[in-house]
PDB file of C-alpha atoms in Angstrom:
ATOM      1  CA  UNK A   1       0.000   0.000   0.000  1.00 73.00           C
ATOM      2  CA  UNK A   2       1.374   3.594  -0.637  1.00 72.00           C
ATOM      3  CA  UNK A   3       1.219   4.948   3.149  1.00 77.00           C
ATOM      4  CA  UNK A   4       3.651   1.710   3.818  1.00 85.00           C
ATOM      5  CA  UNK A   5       5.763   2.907   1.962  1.00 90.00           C
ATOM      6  CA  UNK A   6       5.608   6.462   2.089  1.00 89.00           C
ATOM      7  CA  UNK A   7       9.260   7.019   3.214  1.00 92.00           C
ATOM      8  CA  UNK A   8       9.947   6.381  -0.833  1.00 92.00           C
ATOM      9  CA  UNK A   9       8.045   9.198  -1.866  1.00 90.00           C
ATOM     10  CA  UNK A  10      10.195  12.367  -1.292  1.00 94.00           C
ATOM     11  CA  UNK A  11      13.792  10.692  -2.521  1.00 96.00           C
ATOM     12  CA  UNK A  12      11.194   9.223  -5.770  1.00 94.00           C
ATOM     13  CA  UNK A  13       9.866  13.070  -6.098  1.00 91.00           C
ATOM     14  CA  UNK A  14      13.501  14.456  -6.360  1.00 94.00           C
ATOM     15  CA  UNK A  15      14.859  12.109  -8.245  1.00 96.00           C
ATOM     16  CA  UNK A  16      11.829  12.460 -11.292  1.00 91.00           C
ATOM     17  CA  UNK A  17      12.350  16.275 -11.081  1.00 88.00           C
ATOM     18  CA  UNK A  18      15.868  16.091 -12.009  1.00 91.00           C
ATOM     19  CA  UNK A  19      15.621  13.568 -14.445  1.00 92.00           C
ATOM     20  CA  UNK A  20      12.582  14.950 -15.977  1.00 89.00           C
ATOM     21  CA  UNK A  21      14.811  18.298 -16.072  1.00 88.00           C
ATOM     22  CA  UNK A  22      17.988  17.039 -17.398  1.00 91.00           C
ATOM     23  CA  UNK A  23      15.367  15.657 -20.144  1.00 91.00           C
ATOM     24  CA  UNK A  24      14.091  19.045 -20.979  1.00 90.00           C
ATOM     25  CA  UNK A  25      17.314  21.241 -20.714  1.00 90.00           C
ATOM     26  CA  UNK A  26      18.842  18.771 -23.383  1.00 91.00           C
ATOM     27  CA  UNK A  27      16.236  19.775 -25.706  1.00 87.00           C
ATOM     28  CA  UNK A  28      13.868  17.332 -26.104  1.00 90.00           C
ATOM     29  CA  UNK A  29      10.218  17.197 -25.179  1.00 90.00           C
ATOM     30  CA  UNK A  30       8.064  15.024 -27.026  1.00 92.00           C
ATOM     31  CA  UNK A  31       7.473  12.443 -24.777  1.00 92.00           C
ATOM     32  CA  UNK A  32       6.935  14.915 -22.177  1.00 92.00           C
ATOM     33  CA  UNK A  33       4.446  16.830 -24.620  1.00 93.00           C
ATOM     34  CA  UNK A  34       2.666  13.532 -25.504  1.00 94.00           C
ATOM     35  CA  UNK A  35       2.351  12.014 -21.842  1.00 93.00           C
ATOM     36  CA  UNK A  36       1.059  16.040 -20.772  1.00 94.00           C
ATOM     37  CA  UNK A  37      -1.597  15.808 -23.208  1.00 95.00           C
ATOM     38  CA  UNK A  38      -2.313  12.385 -23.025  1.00 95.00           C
ATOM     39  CA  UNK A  39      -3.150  12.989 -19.410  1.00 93.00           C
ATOM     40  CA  UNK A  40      -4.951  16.387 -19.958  1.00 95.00           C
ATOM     41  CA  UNK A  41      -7.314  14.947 -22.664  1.00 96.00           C
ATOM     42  CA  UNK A  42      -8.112  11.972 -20.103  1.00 96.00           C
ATOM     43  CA  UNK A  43      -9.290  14.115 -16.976  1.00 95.00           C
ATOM     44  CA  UNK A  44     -10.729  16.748 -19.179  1.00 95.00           C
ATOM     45  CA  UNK A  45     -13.211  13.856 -20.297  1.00 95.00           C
ATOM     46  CA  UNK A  46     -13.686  12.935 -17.080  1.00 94.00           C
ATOM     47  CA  UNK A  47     -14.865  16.537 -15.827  1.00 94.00           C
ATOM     48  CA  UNK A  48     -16.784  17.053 -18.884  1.00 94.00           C
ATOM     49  CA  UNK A  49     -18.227  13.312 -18.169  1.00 93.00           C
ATOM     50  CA  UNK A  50     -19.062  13.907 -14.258  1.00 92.00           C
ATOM     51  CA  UNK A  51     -20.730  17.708 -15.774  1.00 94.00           C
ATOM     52  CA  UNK A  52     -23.174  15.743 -18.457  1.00 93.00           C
ATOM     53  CA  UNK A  53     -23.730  12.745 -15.736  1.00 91.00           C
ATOM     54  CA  UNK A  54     -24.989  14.983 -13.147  1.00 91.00           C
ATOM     55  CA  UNK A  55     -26.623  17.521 -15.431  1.00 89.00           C
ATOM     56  CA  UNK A  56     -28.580  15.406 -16.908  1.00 89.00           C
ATOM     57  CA  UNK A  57     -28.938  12.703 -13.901  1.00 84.00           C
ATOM     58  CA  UNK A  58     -27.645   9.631 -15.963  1.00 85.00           C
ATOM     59  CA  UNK A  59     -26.957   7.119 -13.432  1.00 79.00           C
ATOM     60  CA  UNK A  60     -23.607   5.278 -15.389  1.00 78.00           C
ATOM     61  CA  UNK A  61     -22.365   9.023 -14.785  1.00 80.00           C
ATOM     62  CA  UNK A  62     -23.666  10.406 -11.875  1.00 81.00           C
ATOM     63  CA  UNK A  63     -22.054   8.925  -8.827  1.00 85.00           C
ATOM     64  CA  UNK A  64     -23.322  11.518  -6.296  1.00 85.00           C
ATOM     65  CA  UNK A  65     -26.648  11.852  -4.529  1.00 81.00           C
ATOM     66  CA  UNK A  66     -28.693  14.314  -3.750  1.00 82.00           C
ATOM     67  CA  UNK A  67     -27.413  17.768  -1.702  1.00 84.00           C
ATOM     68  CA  UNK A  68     -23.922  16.686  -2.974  1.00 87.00           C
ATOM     69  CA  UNK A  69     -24.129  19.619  -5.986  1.00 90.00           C
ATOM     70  CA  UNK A  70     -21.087  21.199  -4.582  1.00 91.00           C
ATOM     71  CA  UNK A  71     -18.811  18.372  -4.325  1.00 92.00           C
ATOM     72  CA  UNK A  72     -19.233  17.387  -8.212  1.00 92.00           C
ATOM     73  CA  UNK A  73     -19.143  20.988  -9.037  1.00 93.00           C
ATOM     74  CA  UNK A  74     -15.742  20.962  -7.697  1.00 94.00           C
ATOM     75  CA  UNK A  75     -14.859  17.623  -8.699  1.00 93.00           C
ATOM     76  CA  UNK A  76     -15.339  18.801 -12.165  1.00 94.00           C
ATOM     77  CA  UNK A  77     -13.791  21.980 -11.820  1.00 95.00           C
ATOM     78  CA  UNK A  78     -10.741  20.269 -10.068  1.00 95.00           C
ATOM     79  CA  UNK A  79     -10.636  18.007 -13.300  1.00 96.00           C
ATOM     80  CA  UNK A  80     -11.011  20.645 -16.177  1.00 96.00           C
ATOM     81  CA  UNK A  81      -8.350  22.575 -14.436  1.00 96.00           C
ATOM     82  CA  UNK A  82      -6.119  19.483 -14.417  1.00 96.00           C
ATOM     83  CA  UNK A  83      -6.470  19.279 -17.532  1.00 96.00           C
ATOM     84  CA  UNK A  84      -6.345  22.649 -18.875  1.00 96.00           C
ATOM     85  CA  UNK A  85      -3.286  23.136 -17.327  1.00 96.00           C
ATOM     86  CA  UNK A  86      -1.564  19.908 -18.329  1.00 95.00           C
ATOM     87  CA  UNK A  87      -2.394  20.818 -22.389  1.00 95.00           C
ATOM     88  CA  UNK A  88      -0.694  24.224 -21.515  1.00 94.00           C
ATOM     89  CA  UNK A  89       2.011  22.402 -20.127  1.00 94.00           C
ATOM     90  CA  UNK A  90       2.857  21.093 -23.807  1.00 93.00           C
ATOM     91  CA  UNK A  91       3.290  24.564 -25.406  1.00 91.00           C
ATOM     92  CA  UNK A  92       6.688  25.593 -26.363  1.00 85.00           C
ATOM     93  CA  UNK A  93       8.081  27.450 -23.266  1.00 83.00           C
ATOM     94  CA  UNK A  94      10.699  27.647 -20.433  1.00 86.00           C
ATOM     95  CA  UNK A  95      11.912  24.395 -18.769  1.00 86.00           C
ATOM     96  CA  UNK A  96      11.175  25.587 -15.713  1.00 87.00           C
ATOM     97  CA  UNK A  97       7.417  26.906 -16.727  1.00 90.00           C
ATOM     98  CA  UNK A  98       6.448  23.925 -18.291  1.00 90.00           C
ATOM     99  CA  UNK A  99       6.937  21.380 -15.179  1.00 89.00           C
ATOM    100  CA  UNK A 100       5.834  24.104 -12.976  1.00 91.00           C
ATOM    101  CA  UNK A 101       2.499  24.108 -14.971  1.00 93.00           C
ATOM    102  CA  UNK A 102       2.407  19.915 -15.056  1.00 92.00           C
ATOM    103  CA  UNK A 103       2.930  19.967 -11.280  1.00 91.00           C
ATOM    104  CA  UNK A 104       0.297  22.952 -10.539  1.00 94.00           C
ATOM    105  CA  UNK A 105      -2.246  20.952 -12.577  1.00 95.00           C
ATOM    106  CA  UNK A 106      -3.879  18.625 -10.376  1.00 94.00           C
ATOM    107  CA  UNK A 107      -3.094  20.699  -7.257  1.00 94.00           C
ATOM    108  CA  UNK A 108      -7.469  21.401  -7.191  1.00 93.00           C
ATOM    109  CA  UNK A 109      -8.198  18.405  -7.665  1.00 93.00           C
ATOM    110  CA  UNK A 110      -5.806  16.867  -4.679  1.00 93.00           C
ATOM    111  CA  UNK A 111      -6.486  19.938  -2.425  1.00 92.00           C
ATOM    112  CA  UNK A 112     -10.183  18.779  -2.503  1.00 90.00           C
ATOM    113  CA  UNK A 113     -10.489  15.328  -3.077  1.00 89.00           C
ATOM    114  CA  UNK A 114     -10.952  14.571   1.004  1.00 85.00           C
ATOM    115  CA  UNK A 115     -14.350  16.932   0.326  1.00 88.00           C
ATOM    116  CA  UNK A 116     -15.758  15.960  -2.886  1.00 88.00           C
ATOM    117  CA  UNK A 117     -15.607  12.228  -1.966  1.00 85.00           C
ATOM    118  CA  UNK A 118     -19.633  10.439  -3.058  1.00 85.00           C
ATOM    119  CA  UNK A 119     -21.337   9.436   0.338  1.00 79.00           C
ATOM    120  CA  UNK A 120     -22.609   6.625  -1.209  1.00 73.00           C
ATOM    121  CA  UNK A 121     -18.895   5.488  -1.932  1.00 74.00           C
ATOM    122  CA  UNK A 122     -18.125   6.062   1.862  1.00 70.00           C
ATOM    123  CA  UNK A 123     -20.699   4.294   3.063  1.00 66.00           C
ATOM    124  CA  UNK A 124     -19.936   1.367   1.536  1.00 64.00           C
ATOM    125  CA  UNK A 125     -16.829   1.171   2.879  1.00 71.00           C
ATOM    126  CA  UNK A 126     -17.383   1.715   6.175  1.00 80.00           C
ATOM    127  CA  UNK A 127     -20.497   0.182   8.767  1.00 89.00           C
ATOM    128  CA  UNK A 128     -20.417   3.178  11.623  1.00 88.00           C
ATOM    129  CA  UNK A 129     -23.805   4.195  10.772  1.00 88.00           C
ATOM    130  CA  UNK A 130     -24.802   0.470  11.057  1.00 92.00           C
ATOM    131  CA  UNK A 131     -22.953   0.153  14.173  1.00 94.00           C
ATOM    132  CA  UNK A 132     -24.057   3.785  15.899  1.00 93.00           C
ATOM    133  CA  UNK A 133     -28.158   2.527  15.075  1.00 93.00           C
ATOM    134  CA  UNK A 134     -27.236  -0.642  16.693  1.00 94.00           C
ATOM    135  CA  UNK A 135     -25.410   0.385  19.892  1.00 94.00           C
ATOM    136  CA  UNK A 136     -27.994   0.290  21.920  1.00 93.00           C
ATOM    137  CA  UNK A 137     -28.344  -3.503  21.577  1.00 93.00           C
ATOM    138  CA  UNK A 138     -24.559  -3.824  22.736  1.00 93.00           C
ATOM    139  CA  UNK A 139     -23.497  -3.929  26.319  1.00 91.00           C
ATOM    140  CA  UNK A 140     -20.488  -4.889  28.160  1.00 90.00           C
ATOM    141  CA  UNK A 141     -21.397  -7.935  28.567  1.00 88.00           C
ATOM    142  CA  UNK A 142     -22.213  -8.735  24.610  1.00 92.00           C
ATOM    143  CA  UNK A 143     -19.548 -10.745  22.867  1.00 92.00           C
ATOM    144  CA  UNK A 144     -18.399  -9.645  19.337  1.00 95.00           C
ATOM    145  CA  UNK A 145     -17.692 -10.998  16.822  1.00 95.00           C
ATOM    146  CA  UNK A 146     -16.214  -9.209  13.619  1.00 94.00           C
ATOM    147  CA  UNK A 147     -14.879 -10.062  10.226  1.00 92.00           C
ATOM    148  CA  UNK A 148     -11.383  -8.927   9.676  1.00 90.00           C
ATOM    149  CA  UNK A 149     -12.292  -6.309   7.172  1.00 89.00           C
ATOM    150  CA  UNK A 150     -14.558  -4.340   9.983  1.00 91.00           C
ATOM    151  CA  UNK A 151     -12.738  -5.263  13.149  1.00 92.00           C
ATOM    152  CA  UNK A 152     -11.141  -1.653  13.450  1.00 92.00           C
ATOM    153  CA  UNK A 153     -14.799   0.048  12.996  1.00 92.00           C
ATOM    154  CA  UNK A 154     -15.747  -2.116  15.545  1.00 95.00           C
ATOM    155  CA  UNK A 155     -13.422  -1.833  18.191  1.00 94.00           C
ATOM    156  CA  UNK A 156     -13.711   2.592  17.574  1.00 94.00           C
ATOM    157  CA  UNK A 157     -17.069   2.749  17.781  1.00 94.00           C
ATOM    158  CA  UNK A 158     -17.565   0.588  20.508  1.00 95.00           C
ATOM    159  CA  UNK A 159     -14.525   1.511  22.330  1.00 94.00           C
ATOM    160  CA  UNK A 160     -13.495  -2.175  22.972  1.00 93.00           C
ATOM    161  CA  UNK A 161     -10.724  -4.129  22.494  1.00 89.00           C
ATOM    162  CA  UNK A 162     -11.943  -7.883  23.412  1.00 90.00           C
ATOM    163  CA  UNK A 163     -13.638  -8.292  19.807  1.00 93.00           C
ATOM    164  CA  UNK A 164     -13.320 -11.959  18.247  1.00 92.00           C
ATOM    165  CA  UNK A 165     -12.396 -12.628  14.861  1.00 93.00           C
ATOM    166  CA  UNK A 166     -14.440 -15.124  12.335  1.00 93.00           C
ATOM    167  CA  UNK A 167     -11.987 -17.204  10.411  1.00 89.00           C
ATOM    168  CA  UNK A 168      -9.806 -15.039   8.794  1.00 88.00           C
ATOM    169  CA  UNK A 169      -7.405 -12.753  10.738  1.00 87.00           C
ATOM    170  CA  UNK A 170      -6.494 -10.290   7.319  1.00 85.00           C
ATOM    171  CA  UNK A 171      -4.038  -7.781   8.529  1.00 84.00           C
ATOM    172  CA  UNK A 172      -4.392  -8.537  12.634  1.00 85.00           C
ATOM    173  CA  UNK A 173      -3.299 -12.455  11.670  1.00 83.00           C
ATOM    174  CA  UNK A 174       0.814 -11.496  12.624  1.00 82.00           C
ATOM    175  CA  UNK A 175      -0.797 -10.215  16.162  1.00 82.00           C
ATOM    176  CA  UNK A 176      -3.337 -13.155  16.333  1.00 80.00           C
ATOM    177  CA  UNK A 177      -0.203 -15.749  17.005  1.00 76.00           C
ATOM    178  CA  UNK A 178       0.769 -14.112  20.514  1.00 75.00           C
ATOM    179  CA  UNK A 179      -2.575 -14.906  21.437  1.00 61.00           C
ATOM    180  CA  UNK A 180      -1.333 -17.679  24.142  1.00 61.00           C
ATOM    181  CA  UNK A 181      -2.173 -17.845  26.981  1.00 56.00           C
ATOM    182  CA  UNK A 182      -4.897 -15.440  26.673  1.00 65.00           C
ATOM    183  CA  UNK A 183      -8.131 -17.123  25.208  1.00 69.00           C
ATOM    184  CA  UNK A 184      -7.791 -17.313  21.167  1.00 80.00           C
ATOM    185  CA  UNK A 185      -9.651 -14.335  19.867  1.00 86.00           C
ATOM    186  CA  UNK A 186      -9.916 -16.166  15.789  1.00 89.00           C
ATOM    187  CA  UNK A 187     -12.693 -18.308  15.827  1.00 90.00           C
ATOM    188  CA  UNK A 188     -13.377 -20.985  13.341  1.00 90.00           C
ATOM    189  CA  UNK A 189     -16.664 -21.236  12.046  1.00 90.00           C
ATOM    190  CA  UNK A 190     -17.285 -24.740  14.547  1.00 90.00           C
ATOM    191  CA  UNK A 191     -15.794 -22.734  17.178  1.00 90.00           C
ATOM    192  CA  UNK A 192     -18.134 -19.672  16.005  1.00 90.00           C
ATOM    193  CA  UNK A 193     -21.139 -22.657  16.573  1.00 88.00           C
ATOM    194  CA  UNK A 194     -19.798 -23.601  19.727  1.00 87.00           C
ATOM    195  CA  UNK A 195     -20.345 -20.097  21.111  1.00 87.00           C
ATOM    196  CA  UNK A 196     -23.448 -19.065  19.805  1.00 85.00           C
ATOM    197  CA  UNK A 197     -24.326 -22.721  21.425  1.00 82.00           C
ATOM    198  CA  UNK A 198     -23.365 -22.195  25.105  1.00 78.00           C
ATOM    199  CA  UNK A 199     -25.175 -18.495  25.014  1.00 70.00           C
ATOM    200  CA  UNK A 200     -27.792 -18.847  27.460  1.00 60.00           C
ATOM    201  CA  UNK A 201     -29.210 -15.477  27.444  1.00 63.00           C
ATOM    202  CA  UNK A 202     -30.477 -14.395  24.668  1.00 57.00           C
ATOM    203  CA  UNK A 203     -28.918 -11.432  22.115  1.00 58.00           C
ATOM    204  CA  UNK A 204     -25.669 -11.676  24.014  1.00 86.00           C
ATOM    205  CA  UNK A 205     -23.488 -12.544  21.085  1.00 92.00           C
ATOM    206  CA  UNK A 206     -23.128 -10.121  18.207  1.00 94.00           C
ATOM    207  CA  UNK A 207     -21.412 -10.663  14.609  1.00 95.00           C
ATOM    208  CA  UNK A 208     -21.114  -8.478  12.432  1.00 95.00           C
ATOM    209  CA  UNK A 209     -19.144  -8.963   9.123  1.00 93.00           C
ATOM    210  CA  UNK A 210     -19.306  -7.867   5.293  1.00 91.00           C
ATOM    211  CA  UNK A 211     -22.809  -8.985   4.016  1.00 89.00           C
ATOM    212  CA  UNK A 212     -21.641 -11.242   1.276  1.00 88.00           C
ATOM    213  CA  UNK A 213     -19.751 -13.154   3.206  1.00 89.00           C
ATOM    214  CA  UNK A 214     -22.622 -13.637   5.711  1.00 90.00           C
ATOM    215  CA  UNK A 215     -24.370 -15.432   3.077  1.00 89.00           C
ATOM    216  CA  UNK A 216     -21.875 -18.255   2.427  1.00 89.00           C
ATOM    217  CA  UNK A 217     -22.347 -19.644   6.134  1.00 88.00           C
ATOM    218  CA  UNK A 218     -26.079 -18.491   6.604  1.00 87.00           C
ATOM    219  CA  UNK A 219     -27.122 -21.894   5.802  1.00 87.00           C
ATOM    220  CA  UNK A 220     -24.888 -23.150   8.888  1.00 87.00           C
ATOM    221  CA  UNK A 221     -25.666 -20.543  11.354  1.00 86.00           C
ATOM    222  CA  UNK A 222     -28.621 -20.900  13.989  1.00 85.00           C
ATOM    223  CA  UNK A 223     -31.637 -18.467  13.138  1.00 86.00           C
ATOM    224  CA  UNK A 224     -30.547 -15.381  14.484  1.00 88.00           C
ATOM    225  CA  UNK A 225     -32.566 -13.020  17.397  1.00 89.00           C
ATOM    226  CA  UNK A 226     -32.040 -10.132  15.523  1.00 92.00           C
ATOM    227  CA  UNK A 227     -31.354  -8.976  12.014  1.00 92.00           C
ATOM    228  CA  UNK A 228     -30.079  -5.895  10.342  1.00 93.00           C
ATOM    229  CA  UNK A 229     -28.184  -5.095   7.271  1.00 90.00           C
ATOM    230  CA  UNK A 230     -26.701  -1.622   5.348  1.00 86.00           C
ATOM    231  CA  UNK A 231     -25.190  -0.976   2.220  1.00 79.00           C
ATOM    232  CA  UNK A 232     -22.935  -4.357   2.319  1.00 85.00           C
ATOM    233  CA  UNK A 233     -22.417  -4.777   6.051  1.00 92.00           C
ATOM    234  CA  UNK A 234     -24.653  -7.280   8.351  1.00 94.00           C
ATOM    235  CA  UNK A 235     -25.572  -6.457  12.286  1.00 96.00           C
ATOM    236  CA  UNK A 236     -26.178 -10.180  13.477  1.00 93.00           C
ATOM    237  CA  UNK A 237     -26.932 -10.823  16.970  1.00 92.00           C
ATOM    238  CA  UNK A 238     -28.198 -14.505  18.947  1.00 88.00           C
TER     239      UNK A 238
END
């Protein structure tokens, strides 16, 4: 992933500057000129895309809902600009003035990408709003259960840190090994059985887990007290 290995990026950053001057100062610039405009035609199609999508509400185009008008206005803005100034970039000019034009280009676009996110594209990668409705129904005493890919969410929003995992440890798997002799916090889905089999009070045990992977062990699961699902995340509790 990038952030692991964002110690690269500034010694990467320096050394493409002075290559990509050297290149220029020698006297050549046509693959700088064709990778420029390459790159300016692209995101100006995708401004003028996201513009026609949402103006005229075509759903293969239109990735944001309603009251989100400002964020495509300056998504598009941030990728006309983009490309506007990466054609520029290609006119005959000063070294200096041409990468300083390439590198001011998507500056928009990155200063407001954390804003002009879709909701619908955050909510589907994250269950807080499914965990916040359901909070009520947890108490201390209510075991959890997570899938790896929502653990975190879980643990934040509940503010514990005793959460069992179902089958697959993803990225926590390394930590899951010092688990001895503290009880094993991965459970396998007989394990997972096991549990939801020696719960004698009722809605005490809560999974909750990516919804498409709910489905594959549905089948095998006891009928659950208490059901509720959002964009592609499951609130199970027996």
């Amino acid at each position: 992933l990038a952030t692991y290995i964002l110690p690269c990026f500034p010694p990467l950053a320096i050394l493409t500057a002075t290559g990509l001057l050297n290149y220029l100062r020698e006297g050549r610039q046509k693959t700088f000129n064709i990778g420029a405009a390459f790159f300016g035609v692209l995101v100006g199609i995708l401004g003028v895309g996201l513009i026609v999508g949402e103006t005229l509400d075509l759903p293969a185009l239109s990735p944001y809902g309603e009251g989100e008008s400002w964020k495509w206005i300056v998504a598009a803005l941030g990728f006309l600009t983009w490309g506007m100034f990466s054609v520029l970039a290609t006119r005959p000019q000063g070294d200096l003035k041409k990468i300083a034009l390439y590198c001011a280009a998507p500056l928009l676009f990155m200063l407001g990408s954390q804003f002009i996110m879709p909701e619908k594209f955050m909510e589907g990668r994250t269950p807080g709003r499914l965990l916040m409705r359901n909070a009520h129904r947890v108490s201390p005493e209510t075991t959890l259960v997570s899938g790896d890919q929502v653990v975190s969410a879980v643990c934040w929003f509940y503010k514990r840190d005793d959460v069992y995992l179902f089958k697959t440890g993803g990225e926590l798997t390394y930590g899951l090994k010092y688990d001895n002799p503290a009880p094993p916090r991965l459970l396998t889905v007989d394990q997972f059985r096991d549990l939801i089999g020696r719960n004698s009070d009722k809605s005490r045990i809560a999974l909750i887990m990516e919804s498409n992977r709910y489905v594959k062990y549905k089948a095998i699961f006891p009928k659950p007290a208490f059901w509720d699902e959002e964009n592609c995340f499951v609130f199970i509790q027996y």
